[in-house]
PDB file of C-alpha atoms in Angstrom:
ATOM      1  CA  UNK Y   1      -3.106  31.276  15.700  1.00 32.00           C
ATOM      2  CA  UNK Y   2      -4.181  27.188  15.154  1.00 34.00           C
ATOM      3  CA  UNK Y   3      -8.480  27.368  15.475  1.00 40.00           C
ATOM      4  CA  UNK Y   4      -8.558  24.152  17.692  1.00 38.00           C
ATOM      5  CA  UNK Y   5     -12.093  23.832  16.651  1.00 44.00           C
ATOM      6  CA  UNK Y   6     -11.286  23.634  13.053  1.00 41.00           C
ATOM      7  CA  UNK Y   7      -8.110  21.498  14.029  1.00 40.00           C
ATOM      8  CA  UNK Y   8      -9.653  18.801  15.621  1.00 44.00           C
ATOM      9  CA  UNK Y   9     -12.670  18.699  13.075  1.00 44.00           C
ATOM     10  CA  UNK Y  10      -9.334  17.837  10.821  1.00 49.00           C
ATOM     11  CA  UNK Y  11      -8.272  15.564  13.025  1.00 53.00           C
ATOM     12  CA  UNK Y  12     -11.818  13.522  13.256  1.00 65.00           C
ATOM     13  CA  UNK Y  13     -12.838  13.942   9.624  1.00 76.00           C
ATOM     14  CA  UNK Y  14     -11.578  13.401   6.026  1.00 77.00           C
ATOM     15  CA  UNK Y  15      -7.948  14.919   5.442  1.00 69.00           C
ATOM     16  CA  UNK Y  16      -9.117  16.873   2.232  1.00 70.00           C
ATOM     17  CA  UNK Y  17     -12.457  17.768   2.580  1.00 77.00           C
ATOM     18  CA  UNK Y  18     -13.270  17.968   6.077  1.00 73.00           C
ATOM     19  CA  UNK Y  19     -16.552  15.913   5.741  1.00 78.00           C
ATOM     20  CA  UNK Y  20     -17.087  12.908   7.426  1.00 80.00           C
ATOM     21  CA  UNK Y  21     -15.607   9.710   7.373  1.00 80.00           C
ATOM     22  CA  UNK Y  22     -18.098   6.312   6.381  1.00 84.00           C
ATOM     23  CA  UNK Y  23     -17.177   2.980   8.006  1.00 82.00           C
ATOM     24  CA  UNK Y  24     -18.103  -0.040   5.875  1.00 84.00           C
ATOM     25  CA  UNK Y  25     -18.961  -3.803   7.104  1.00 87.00           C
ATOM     26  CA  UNK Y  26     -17.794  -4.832   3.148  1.00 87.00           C
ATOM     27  CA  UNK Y  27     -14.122  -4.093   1.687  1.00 87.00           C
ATOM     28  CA  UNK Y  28     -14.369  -1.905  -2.066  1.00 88.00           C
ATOM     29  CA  UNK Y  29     -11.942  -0.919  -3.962  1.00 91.00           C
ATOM     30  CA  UNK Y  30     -10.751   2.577  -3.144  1.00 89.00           C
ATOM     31  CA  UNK Y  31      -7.437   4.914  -4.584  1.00 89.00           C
ATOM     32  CA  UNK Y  32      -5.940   7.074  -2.052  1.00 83.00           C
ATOM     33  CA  UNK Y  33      -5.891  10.725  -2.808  1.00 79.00           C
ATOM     34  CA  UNK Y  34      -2.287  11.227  -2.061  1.00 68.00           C
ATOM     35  CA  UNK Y  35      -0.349   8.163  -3.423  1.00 72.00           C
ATOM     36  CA  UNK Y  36      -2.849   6.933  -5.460  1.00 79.00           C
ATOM     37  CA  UNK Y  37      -2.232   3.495  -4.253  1.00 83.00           C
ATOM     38  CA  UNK Y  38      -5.193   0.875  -5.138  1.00 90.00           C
ATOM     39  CA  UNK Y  39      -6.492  -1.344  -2.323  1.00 89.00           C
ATOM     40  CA  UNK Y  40      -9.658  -2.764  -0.219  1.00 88.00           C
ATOM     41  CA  UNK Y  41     -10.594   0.020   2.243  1.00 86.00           C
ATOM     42  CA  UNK Y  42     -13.546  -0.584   4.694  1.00 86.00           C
ATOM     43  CA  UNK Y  43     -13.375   3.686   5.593  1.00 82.00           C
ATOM     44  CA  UNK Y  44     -13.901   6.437   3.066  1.00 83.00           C
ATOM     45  CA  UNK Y  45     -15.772  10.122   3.483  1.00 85.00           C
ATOM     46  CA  UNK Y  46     -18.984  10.534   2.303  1.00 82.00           C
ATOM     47  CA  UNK Y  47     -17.731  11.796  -1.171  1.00 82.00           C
ATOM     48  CA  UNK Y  48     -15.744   9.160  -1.448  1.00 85.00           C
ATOM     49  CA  UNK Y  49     -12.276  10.329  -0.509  1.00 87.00           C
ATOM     50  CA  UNK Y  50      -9.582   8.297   0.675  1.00 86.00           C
ATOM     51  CA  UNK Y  51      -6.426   8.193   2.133  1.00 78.00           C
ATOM     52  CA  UNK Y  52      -4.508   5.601   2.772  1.00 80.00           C
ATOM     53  CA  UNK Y  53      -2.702   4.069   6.426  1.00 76.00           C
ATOM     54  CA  UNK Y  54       0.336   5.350   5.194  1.00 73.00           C
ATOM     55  CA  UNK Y  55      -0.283   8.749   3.656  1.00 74.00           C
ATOM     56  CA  UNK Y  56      -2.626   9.303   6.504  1.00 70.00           C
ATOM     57  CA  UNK Y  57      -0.158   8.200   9.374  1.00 72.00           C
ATOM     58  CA  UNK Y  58       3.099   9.504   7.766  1.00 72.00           C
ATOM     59  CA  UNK Y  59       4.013  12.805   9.551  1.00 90.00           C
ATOM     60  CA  UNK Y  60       2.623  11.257  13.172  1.00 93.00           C
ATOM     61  CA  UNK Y  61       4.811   8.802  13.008  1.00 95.00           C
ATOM     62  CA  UNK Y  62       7.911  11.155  12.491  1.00 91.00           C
ATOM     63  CA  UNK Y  63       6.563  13.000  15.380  1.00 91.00           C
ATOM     64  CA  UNK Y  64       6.139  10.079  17.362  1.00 94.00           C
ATOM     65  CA  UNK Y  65       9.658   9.070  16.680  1.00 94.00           C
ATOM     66  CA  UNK Y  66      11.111  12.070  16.972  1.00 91.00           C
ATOM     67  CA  UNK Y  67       9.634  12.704  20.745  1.00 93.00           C
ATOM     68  CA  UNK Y  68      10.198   9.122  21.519  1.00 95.00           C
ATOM     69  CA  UNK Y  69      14.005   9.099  20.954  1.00 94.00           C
ATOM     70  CA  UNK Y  70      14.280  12.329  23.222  1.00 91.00           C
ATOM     71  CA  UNK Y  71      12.125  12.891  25.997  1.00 93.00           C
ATOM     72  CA  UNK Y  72      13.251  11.597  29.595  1.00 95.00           C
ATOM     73  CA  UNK Y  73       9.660  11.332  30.797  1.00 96.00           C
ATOM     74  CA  UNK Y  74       9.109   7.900  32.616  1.00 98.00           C
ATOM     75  CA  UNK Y  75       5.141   8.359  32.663  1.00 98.00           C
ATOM     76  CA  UNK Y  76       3.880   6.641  28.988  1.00 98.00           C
ATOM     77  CA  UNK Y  77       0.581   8.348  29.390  1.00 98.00           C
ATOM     78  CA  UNK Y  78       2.049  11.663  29.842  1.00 97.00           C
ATOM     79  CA  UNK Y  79       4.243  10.561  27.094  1.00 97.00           C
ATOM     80  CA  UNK Y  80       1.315   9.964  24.952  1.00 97.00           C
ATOM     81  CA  UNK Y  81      -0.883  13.079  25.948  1.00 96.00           C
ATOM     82  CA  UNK Y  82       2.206  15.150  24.666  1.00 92.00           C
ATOM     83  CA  UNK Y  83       2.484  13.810  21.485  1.00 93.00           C
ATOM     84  CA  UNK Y  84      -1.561  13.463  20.858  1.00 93.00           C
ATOM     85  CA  UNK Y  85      -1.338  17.225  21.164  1.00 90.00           C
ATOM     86  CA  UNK Y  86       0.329  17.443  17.824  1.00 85.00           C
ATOM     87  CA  UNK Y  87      -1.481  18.519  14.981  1.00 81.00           C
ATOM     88  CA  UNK Y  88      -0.392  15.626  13.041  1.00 87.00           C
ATOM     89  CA  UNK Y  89      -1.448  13.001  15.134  1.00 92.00           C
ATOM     90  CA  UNK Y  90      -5.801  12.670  14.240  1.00 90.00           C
ATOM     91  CA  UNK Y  91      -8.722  12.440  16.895  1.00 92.00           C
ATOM     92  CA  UNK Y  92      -8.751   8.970  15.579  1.00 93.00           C
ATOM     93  CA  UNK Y  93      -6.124   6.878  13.412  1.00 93.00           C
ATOM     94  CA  UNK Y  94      -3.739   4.236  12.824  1.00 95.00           C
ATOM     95  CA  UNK Y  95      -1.080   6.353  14.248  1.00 96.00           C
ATOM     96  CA  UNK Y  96      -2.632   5.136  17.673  1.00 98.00           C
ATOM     97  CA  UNK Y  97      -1.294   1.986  17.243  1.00 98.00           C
ATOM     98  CA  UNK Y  98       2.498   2.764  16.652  1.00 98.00           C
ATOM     99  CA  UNK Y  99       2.429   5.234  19.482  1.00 98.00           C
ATOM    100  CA  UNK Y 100       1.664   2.795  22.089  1.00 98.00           C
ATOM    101  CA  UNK Y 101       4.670   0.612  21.762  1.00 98.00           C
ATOM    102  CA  UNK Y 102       6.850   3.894  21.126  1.00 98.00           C
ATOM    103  CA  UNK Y 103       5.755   5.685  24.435  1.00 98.00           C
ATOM    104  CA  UNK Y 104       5.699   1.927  26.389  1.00 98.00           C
ATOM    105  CA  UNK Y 105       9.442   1.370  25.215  1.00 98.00           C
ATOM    106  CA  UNK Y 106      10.696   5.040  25.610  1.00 98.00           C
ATOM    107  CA  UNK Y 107       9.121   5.526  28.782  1.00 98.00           C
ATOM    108  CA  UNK Y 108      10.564   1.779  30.344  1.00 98.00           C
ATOM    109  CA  UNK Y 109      13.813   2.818  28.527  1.00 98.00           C
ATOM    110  CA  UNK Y 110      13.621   6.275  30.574  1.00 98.00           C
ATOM    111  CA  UNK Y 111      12.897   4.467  33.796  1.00 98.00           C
ATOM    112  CA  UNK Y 112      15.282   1.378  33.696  1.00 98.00           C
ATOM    113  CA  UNK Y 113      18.011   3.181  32.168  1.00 97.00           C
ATOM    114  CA  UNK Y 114      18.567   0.952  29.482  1.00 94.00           C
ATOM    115  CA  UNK Y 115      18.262   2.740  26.642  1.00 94.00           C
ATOM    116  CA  UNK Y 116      18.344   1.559  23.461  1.00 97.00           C
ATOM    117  CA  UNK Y 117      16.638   3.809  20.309  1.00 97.00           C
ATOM    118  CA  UNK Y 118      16.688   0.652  17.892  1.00 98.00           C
ATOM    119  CA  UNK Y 119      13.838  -1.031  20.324  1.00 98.00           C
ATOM    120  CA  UNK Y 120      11.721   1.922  20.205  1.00 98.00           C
ATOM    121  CA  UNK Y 121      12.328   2.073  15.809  1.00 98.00           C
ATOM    122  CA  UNK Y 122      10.922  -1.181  15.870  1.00 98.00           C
ATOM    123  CA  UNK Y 123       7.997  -0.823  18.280  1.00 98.00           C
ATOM    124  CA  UNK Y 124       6.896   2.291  15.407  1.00 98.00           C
ATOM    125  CA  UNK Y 125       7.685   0.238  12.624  1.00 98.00           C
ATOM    126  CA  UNK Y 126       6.143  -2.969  13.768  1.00 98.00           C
ATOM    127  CA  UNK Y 127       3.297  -0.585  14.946  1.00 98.00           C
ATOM    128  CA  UNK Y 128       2.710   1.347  11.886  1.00 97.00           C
ATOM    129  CA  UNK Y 129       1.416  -2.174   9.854  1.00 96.00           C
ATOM    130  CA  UNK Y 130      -1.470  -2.636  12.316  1.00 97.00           C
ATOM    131  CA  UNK Y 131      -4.350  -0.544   9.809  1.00 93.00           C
ATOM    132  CA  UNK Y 132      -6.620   1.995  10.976  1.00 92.00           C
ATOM    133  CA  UNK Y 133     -10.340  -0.076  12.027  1.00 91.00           C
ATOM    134  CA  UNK Y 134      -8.702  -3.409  13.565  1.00 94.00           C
ATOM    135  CA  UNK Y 135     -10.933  -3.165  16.235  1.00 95.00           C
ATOM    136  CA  UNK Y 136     -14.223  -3.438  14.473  1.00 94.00           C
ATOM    137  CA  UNK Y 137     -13.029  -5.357  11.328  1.00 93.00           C
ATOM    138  CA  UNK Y 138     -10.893  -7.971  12.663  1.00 95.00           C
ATOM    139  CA  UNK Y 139     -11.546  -7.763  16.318  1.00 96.00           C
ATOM    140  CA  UNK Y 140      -8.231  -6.921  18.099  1.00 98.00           C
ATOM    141  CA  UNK Y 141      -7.728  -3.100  18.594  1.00 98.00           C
ATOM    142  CA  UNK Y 142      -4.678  -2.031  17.318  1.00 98.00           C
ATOM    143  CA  UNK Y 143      -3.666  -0.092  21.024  1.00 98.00           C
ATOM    144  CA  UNK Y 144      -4.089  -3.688  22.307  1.00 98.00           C
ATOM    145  CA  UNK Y 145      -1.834  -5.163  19.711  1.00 98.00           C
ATOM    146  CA  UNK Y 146       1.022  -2.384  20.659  1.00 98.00           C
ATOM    147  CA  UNK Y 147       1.320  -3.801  24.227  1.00 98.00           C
ATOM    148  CA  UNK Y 148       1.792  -7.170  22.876  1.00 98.00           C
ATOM    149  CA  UNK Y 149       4.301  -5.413  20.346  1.00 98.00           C
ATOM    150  CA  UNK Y 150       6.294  -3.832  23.178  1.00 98.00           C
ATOM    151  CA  UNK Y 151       6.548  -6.968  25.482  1.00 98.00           C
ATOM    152  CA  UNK Y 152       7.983  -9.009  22.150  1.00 98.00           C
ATOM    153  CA  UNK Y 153      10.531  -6.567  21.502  1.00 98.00           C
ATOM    154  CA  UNK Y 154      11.751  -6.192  25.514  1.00 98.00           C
ATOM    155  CA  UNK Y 155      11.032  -9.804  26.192  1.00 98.00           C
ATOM    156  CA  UNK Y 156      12.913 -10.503  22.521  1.00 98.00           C
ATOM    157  CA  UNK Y 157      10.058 -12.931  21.673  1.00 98.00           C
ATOM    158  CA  UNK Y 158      10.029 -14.961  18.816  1.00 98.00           C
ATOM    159  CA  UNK Y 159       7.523 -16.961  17.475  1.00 97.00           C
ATOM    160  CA  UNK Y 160      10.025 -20.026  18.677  1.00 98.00           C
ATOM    161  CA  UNK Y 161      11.102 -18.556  22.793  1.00 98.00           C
ATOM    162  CA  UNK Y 162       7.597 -20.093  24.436  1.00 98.00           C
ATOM    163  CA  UNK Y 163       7.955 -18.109  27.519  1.00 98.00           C
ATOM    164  CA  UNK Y 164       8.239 -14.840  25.694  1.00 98.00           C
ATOM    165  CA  UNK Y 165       5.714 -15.619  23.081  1.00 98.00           C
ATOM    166  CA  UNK Y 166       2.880 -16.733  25.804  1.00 98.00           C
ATOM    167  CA  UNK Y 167       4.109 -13.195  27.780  1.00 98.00           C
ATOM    168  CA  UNK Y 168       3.105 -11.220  24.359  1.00 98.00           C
ATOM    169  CA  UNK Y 169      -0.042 -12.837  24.154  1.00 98.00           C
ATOM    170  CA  UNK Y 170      -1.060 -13.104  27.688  1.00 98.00           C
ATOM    171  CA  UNK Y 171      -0.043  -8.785  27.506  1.00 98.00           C
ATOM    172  CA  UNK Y 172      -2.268  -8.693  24.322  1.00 98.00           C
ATOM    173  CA  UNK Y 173      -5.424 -10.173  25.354  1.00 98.00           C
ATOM    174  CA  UNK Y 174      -5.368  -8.808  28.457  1.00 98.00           C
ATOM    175  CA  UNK Y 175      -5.290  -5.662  27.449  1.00 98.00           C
ATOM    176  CA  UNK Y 176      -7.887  -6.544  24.216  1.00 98.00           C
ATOM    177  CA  UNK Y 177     -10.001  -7.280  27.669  1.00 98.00           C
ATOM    178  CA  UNK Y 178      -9.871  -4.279  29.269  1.00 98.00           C
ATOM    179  CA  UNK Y 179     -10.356  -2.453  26.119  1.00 98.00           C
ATOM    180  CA  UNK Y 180     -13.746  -4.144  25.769  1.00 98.00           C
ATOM    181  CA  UNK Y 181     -14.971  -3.698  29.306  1.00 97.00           C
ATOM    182  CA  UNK Y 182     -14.671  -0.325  28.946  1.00 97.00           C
ATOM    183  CA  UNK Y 183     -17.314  -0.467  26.072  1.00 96.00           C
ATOM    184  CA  UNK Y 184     -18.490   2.046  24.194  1.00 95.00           C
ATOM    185  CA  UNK Y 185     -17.911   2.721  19.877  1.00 94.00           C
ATOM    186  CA  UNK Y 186     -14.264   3.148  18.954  1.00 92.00           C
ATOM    187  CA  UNK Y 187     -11.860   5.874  20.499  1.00 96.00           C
ATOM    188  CA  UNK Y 188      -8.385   5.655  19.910  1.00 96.00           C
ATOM    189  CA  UNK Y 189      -7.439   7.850  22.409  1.00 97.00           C
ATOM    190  CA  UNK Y 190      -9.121   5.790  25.182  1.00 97.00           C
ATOM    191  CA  UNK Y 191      -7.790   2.791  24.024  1.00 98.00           C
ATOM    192  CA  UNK Y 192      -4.257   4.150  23.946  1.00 98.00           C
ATOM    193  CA  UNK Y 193      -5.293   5.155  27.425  1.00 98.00           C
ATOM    194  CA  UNK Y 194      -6.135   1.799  28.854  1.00 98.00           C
ATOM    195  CA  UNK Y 195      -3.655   0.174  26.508  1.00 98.00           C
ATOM    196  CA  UNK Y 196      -0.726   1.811  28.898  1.00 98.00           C
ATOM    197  CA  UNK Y 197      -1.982   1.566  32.037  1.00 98.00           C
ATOM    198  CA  UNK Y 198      -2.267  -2.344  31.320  1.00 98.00           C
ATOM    199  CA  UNK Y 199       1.399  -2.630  29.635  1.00 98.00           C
ATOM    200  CA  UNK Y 200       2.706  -0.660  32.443  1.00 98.00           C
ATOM    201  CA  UNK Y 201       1.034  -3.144  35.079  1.00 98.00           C
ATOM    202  CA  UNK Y 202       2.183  -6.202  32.901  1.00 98.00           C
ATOM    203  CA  UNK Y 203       5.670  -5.121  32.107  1.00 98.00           C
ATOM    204  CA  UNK Y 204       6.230  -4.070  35.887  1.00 98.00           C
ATOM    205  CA  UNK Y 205       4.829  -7.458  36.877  1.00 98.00           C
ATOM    206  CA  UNK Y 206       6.887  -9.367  34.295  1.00 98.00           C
ATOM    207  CA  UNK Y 207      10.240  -7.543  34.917  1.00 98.00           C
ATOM    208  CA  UNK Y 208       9.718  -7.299  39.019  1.00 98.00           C
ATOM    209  CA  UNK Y 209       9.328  -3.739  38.215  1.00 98.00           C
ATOM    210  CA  UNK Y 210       8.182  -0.530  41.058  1.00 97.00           C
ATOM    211  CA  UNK Y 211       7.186   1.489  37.891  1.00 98.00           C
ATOM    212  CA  UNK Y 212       2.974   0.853  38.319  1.00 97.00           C
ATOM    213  CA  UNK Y 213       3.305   1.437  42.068  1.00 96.00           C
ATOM    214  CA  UNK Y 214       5.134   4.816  41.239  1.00 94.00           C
ATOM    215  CA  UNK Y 215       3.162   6.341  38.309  1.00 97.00           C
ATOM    216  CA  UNK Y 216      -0.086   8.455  38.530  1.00 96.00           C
ATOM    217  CA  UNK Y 217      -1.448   6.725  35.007  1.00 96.00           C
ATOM    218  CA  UNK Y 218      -4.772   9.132  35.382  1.00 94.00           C
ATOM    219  CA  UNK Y 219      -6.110  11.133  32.744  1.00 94.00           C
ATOM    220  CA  UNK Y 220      -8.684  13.918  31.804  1.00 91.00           C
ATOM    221  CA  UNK Y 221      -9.784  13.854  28.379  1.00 94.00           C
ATOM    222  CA  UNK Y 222      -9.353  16.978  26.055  1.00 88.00           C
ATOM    223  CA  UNK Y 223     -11.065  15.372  23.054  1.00 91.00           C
ATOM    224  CA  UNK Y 224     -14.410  14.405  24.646  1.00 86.00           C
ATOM    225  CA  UNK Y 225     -16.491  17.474  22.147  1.00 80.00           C
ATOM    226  CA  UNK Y 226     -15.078  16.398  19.089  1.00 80.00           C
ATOM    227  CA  UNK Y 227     -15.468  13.069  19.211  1.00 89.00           C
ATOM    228  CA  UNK Y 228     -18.913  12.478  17.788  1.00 86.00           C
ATOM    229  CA  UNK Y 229     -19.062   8.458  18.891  1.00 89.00           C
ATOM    230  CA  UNK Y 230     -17.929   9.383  22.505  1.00 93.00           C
ATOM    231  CA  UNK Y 231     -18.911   7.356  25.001  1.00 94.00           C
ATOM    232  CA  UNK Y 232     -20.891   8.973  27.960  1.00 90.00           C
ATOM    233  CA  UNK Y 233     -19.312   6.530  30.368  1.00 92.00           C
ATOM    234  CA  UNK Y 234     -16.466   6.944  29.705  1.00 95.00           C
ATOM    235  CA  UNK Y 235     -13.780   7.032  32.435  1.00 94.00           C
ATOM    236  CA  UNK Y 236     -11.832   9.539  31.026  1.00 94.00           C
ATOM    237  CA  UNK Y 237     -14.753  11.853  29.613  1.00 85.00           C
ATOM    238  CA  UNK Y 238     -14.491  15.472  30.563  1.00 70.00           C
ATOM    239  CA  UNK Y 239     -17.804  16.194  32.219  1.00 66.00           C
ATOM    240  CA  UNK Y 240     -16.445  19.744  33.250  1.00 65.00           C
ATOM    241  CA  UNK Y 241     -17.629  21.517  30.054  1.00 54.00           C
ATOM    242  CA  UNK Y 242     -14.466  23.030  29.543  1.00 46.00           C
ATOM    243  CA  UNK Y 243     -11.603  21.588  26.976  1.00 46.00           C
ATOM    244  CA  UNK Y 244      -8.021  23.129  27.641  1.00 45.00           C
ATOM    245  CA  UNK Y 245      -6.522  21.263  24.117  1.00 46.00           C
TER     246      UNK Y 245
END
């Protein structure tokens, strides 16, 4: 039997050691443990471990994919709740930013009827390049950037359709908005949270869409113990004492 204890100490800490992680205001130079690729990381552990976007997101996004491309569910955040769950997705993560788009798409997909697995390939793909600390290095949280992923791909934006393009960003920011009100140090899976609820209010807008009006987008957070930055005002902090993960 899985300890969830010492699973979601994995899932918060360093992938090796367990100890953990260090965020940085200055790049260095760091080799990742696994591939032993050479780059500028702002995030190590305290004994300097790393592990790179890739190595570190690789089986989630399988598991994202792989749920994606079957499930009939219609509810995103449901969706994403599910495949959170999974022992390869972390407490925090890159990951968080391809699953957004994925669930967004497949969950549309599931509720329009047009289905179409290439879309949600691309949403993980296009996803999976936005790196793990966007939101405190360069200011645009990666969940934010997958609503603006997902609107491009259904609205088939280009950098040269102006409605479509002004859609993406007017999703993105939006979103990015939200994500800030809600305050508080970083927490992927609250901004995943609020990242859905807004791309299912701007794609049902955009598309002249019942699917907001329809969908209970609530949630109770599981995580709220083993996330050591949580944020006590939090919307979706468990205040119960009890965590059924």
């Amino acid at each position: 039997m899985i300890n969830i204890d010492t699973l979601c100490n994995e899932k918060n800490n360093c992938m090796l050691c367990g100890n953990r992680i260090v965020h940085s205001c200055q790049a260095t130079t760091a080799k990742c443990h696994y591939c032993g690729v050479e780059e500028e990381a702002y995030i190590q552990c305290k004994d300097g471990h790393y592990i790179c976007n890739a190595c570190h997101s690789q089986d989630a996004l399988k598991v994202i994919e792989n749920i994606c491309l079957s499930t009939d569910m219609q509810n995103p955040v449901t969706l994403a709740e599910k495949i959170m769950k999974h022992p390869s997705v972390h407490m925090h993560g890159p990951e968080h930013h391809a699953l957004v788009p994925a669930v967004l798409i497949a969950a549309y997909q599931n509720y329009t009827g047009k289905k179409k697995e290439a879309d949600i390939l691309e949403a993980i793909k296009r996803g999976s390049k936005v790196p793990g600390g966007y939101c405190g290095i360069y200011g645009a949280c990666g969940a934010g950037i997958g609503v603006g992923i997902a609107v491009c791909i259904l609205a088939e934006a280009t950098p040269y359709t102006p409605s479509e393009r002004s859609h993406a960003n007017w999703a993105t920011s939006g979103t990015l908005r939200c994500i800030a009100d809600a305050g508080g140090a970083r927490c992927c899976k609250k901004a995943t949270r609020i990242s859905l609820r807004k791309g299912v209010a701007y794609l049902s807008d955009m598309f002249g869409l019942l699917w907001y009006e329809n969908l209970d987008l609530s949630a109770k957070c599981n995580y709220t113990k083993y996330n050591k930055e949580c944020d006590e005002n939090c919307e979706y902090k468990d205040r119960s004492g009890i965590d059924n993960n």
